[in-house]
Amino acid sequence: MKKKKIVVAYSGGLDTSVMVKWLSQKYDSEIITVTGNLGQKKDLENLEEKAFKTGASKAYIFDLQNEFIEDYAWKALKAGAIYEGDYPLATAVGRPLLAKLMVETARKEDADMIAHGCTGKGNDQVRFEVGIKTLAPDMEILAPLRTWEFKTREEEIDYALQNNISISITKQKPYSIDENLWGIAVECGELEDTKNAPPEDAFQITKNPLEAKSTPEEVTITFKKGIPIAIEGQKYSGAELVSFLNAIGGEHGIGRIDMIENRVVGIKSREIYEAPAAVILLQAHHELEKLTLDKDTFRYKQNVSNQIANMIYDGLWFSPLFNSLMAFVDSTQENVSGEIKLQLYKGNITVLSRTSPFSLYNKELATYGAGDTFSHQDSVGFINLVGLPFKTISKVMQKNKLVLNENIVGQ
Ligand code: ARG
């Protein structure tokens, strides 16, 4: 009988290395690993060789950096998606692309199952599995970390040593780190105690603002229909543009976030994020929207941004509602084109200039100086009508000797 095939989402770390061996034994199956390069710096070296040594029969590695930024991160950017006010959703935006990669690989290989290395208490299991179920409803999904016998990292290391799995067991890394171009997430270790300030070694790509350069740096970003296309007038691909901003933003201590967040499964967790490029671009994009969106659209979009952020966090990227909300977002971006100049300095971003051919800012209407064209008289009737219902209520209350709101009226 033909051996069953399992496609494993592989990072090359301890968990997924042990998983490859464990699955091949447990299911007597052929293992095919697949890895998406979304810009993680670590773990990618010798990955193929490592996978073969651990028992995989094939190892796919795909460079998805541009696809990740242009088809995934740019959507989150146009939407203005920031989870619970702080988190630019780096890990969460990467998961649907990896789910798609797993499904495509499983189809190509005619595999029977897909396995991932997420634990049973995180968000990523939800994002992967909801994504896989949507894209391949017939596919069987395995999550060994939820079921296997190893209770601690040490037990996994013992198993790895017994089975000749090459792992780098230097000193135990205190943090769990997930990295891609849109940002880095760091948890565990001392961070688990909310009393503790983040230790300096938790930060991977940003300078401490206190030690950042003492000369400010200016950066001008050009947007076209909500998408950043150039810096200082020079065009870049999505991945290049984000890498560039991560580098200069990191130098200036931009994009450090220390946050307690609500996970999908109901736990609160403490996480440190570093996302220089995402923080810079989200602020610049927001600034351009302030200039180019009309009042009602701008206000309404704030609610949509929040809804989209929650949906990305909750793993609902491939859902009908997400598609519909993104269609709304895209239609709002038609005139979100122009240039935003920012200054980066010791962890702060200051807006220096905003320009757009579609700017709705009209100096003749806004000015308090000469050349004012605003019709001040129009405000009289406008305010009368806005105030009319409240004036009417108040009169009725007075007639009945009632007080509308004691706190406010105070009588
Ligand atoms: N809390 C973040 C999220 O759910 C990041 C998860 C991965 N974090 C990590 N340190 N491994 O999107």
PDB file of C-alpha atoms in Angstrom, residues 207 209 211-217 248 251-252 345-346:
ATOM      1  CA  LYS A 207      17.650  50.578  18.799  1.00  0.00           C
ATOM      2  CA  PRO A 209      15.316  55.347  21.490  1.00  0.00           C
ATOM      3  CA  GLU A 211      20.594  55.345  22.313  1.00  0.00           C
ATOM      4  CA  ALA A 212      19.328  56.086  18.834  1.00  0.00           C
ATOM      5  CA  LYS A 213      21.032  58.612  16.546  1.00  0.00           C
ATOM      6  CA  SER A 214      20.930  62.176  17.799  1.00  0.00           C
ATOM      7  CA  THR A 215      20.413  63.547  14.298  1.00  0.00           C
ATOM      8  CA  PRO A 216      16.865  63.374  12.979  1.00  0.00           C
ATOM      9  CA  GLU A 217      16.194  61.847   9.555  1.00  0.00           C
ATOM     10  CA  ILE A 248      16.167  53.267   8.985  1.00  0.00           C
ATOM     11  CA  GLU A 251      18.092  52.849  13.705  1.00  0.00           C
ATOM     12  CA  HIS A 252      15.880  55.622  15.114  1.00  0.00           C
ATOM     13  CA  TYR A 345      13.933  60.925  15.758  1.00  0.00           C
ATOM     14  CA  LYS A 346      14.540  58.887  18.922  1.00  0.00           C
TER      15      LYS A 346
END
